[in-house]
GROMACS .gro file of C-alpha atoms in nm:
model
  203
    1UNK     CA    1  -3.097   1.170  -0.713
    2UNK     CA    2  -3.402   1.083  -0.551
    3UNK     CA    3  -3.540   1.326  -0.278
    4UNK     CA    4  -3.603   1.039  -0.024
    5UNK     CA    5  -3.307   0.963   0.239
    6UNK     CA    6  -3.126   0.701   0.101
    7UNK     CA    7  -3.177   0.302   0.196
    8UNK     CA    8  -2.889   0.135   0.422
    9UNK     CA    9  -2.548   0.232   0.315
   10UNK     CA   10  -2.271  -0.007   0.303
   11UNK     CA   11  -1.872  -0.010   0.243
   12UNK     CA   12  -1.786  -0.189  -0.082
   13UNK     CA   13  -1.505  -0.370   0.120
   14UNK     CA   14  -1.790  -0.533   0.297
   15UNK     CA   15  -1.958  -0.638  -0.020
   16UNK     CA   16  -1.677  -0.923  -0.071
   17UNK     CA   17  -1.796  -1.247   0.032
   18UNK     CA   18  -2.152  -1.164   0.070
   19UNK     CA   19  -2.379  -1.458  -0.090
   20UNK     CA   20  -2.535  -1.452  -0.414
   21UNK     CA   21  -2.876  -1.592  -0.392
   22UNK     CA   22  -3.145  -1.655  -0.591
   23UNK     CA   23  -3.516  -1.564  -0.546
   24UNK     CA   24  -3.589  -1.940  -0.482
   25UNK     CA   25  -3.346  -1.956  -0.178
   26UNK     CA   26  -3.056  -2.110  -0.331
   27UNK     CA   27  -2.690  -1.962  -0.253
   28UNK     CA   28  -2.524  -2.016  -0.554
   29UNK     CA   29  -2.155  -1.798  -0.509
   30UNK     CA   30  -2.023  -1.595  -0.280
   31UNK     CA   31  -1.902  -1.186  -0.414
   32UNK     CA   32  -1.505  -1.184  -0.441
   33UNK     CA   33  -1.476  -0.852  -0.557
   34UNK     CA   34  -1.666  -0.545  -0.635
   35UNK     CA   35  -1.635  -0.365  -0.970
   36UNK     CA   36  -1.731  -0.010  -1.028
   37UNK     CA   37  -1.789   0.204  -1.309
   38UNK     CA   38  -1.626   0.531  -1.165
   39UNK     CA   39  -1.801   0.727  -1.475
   40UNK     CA   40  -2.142   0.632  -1.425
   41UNK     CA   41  -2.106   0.630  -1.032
   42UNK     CA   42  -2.253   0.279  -1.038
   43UNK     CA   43  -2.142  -0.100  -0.945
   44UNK     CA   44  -2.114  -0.241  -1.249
   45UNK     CA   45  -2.081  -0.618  -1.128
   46UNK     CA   46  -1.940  -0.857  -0.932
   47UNK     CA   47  -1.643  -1.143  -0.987
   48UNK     CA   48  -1.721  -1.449  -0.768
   49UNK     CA   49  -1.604  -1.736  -0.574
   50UNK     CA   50  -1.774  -2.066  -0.494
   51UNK     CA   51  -1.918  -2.106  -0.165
   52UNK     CA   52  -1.811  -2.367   0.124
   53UNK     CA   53  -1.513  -2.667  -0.008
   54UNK     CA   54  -1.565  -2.444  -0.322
   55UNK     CA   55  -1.494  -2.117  -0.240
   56UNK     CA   56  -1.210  -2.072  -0.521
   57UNK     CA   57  -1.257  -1.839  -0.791
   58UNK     CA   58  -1.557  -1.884  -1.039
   59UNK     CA   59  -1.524  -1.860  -1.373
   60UNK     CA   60  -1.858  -1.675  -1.353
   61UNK     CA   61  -1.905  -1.288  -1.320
   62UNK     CA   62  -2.245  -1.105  -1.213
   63UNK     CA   63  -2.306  -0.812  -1.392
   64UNK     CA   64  -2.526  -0.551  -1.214
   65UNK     CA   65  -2.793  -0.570  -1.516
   66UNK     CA   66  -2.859  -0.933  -1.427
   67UNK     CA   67  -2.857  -0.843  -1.040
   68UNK     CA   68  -3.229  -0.839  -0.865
   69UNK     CA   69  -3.110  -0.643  -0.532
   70UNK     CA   70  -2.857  -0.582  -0.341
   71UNK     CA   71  -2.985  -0.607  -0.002
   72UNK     CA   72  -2.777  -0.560   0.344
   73UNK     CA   73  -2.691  -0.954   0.405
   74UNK     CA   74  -2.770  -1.125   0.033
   75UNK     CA   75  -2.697  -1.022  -0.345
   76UNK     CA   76  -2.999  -1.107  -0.489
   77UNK     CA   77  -3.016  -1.247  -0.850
   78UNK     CA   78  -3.360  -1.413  -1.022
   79UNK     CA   79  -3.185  -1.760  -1.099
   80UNK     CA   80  -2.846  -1.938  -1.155
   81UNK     CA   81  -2.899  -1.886  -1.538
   82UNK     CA   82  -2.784  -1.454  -1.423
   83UNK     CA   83  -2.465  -1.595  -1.386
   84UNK     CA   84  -2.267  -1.511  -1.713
   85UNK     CA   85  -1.864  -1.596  -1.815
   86UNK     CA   86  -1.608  -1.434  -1.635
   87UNK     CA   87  -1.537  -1.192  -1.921
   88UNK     CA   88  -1.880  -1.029  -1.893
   89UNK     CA   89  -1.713  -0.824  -1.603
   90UNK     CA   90  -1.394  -0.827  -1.674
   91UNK     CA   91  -1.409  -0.573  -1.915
   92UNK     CA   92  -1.518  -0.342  -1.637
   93UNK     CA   93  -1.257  -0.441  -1.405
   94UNK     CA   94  -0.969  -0.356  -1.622
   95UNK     CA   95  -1.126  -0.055  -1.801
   96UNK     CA   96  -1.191   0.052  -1.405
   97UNK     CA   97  -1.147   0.454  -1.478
   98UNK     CA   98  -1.316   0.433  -1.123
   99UNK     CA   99  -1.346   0.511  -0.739
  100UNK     CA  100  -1.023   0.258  -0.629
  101UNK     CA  101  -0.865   0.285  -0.304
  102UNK     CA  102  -0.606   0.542  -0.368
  103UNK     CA  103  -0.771   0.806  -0.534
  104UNK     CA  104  -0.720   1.161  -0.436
  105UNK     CA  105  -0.984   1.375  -0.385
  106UNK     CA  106  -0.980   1.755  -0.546
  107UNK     CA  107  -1.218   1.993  -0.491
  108UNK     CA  108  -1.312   2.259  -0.745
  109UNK     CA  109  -1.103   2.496  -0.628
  110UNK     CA  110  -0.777   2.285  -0.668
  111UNK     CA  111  -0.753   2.167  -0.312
  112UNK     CA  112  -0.652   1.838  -0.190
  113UNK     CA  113  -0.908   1.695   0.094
  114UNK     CA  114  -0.838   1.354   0.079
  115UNK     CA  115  -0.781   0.966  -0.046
  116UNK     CA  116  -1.021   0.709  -0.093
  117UNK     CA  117  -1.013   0.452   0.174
  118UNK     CA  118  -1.311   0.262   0.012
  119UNK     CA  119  -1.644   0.342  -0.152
  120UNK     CA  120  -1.995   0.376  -0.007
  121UNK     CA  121  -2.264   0.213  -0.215
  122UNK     CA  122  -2.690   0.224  -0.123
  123UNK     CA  123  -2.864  -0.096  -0.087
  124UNK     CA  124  -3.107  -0.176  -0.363
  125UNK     CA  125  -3.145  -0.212  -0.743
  126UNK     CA  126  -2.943   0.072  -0.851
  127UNK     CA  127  -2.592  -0.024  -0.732
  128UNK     CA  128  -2.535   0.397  -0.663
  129UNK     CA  129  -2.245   0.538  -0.519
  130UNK     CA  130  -2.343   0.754  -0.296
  131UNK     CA  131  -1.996   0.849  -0.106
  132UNK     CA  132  -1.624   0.766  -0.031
  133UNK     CA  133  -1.434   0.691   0.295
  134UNK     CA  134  -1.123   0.910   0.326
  135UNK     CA  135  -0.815   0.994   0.507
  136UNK     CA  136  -0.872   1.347   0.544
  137UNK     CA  137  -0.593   1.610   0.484
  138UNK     CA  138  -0.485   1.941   0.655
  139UNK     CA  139  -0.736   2.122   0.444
  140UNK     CA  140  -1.015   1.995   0.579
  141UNK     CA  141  -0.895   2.070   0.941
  142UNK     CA  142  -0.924   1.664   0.999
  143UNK     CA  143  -0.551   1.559   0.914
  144UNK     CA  144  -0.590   1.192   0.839
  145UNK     CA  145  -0.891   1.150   1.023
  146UNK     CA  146  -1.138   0.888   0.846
  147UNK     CA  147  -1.417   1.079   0.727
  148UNK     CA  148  -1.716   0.975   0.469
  149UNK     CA  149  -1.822   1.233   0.206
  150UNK     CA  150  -2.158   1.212   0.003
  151UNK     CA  151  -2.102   1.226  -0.395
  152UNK     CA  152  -2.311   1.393  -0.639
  153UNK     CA  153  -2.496   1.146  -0.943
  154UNK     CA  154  -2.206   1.116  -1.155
  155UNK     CA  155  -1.864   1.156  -0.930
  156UNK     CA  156  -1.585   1.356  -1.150
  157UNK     CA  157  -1.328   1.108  -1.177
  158UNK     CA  158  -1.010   1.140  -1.389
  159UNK     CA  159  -0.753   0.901  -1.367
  160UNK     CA  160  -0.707   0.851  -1.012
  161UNK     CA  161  -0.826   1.198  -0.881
  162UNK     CA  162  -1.205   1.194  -0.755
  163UNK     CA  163  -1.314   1.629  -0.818
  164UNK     CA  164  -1.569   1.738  -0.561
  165UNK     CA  165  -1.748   2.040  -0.530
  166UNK     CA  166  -1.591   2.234  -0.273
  167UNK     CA  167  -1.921   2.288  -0.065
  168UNK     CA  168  -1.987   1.922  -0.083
  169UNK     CA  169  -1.667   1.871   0.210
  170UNK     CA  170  -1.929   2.105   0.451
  171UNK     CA  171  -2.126   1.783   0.473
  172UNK     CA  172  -1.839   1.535   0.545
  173UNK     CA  173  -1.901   1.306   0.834
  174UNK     CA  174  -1.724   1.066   1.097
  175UNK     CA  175  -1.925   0.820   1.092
  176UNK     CA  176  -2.075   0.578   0.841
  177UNK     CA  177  -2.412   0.567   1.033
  178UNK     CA  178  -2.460   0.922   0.966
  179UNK     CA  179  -2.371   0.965   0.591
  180UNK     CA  180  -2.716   0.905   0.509
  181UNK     CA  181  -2.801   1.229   0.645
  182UNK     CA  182  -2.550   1.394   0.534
  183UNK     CA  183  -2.675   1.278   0.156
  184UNK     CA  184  -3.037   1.369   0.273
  185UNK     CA  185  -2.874   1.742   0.356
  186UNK     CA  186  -2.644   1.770   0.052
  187UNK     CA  187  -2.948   1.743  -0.163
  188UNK     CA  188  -3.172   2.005   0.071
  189UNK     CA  189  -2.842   2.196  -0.006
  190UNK     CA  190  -2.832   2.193  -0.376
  191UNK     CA  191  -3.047   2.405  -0.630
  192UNK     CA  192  -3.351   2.308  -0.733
  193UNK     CA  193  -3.317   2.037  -0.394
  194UNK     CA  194  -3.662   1.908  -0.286
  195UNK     CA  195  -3.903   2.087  -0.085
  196UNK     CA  196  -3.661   2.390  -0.086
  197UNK     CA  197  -3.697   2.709  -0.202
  198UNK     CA  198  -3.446   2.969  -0.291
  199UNK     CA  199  -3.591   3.243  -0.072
  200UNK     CA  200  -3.531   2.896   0.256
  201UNK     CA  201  -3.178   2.842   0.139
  202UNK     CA  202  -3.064   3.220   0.170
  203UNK     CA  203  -3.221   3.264   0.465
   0.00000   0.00000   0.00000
């Protein structure tokens, strides 16, 4: 990860219906649903609807590859011609080994502290997950209270069971607002973490 706080945050769920424009101005879709590749802790497109009297399914898919920026009110793509066929994402969404409401999340140490609720990606051109929303169990003293952890690079995910590092429920917050900080403190936290030594983080 970068050592910089993170750009705006947003839900995934909030993703859907967002409008897919192109650098000349022109909507040309709207985002029906979000695919993720859970392995690489990255969107890795979008399926789409029309927009307006159209706003039925496309039979076009946006792969993240082809996608300029994801910015906090627009997808961003170069032109139309990004678009590609349906089955360009497709692949991804049934292959999902990924991040899907549900999931339970493990820590190292074999302890349940959660389910997903949804998925917290960072505005941009990388598409990163950066954390989850959960219910919260009994272990982490918050029994199902929403709470929004920060992920690691590559989240741990088997099946449907998202593995955390233990520490890594220390930074869990309540609200979305401050998960950016949270990130920007789970890095300070880690070895090697910018502008930290070891001799500051025993201390």
């Amino acid at each position: 990860m970068t050592s910089s706080v993170p750009a705006a945050l947003m839900a995934a769920s909030e993703l859907t219906k967002r409008p897919v424009v192109t650098l000349g101005g022109e909507a040309v879709a709207q985002v029906k649903d979000v695919v993720l590749d859970g392995a690489g802790g990255r969107i890795a497109g979008f399926t789409l609807a029309g927009r307006g009297l159209l706003s039925g399914p496309l039979r076009k898919s946006l792969p993240w590859a082809a996608v300029h920026a994801l910015g906090v009110d627009a997808v961003m793509i170069t032109s139309a011609e990004a678009l590609e066929d349906k089955s360009a994402v497709a692949s991804w969404e049934e292959a999902t080994g990924g991040l899907v409401r549900g999931a339970r999340v493990l820590t190292d140490r074999g302890v349940q502290v959660g389910t997903v609720l949804d998925v917290v990606v960072e505005a941009g051109r990388e598409g990163r997950v950066v954390g989850v929303e959960m219910s919260s169990t009994e272990a982490m003293g918050r029994h199902e209270r929403k709470v929004f952890l920060p992920l690691g690079d590559r989240p741990a995910l088997t099946g449907d069971t998202l593995m955390v590092p233990a520490q890594d429920t220390e930074h869990a917050v309540e609200e979305l607002g401050e998960l950016a900080t949270a990130l920007w403190r789970k890095r300070l936290a880690s070895p090697g973490g910018p502008g930290v030594t070891g001799e500051e983080r025993t201390s």
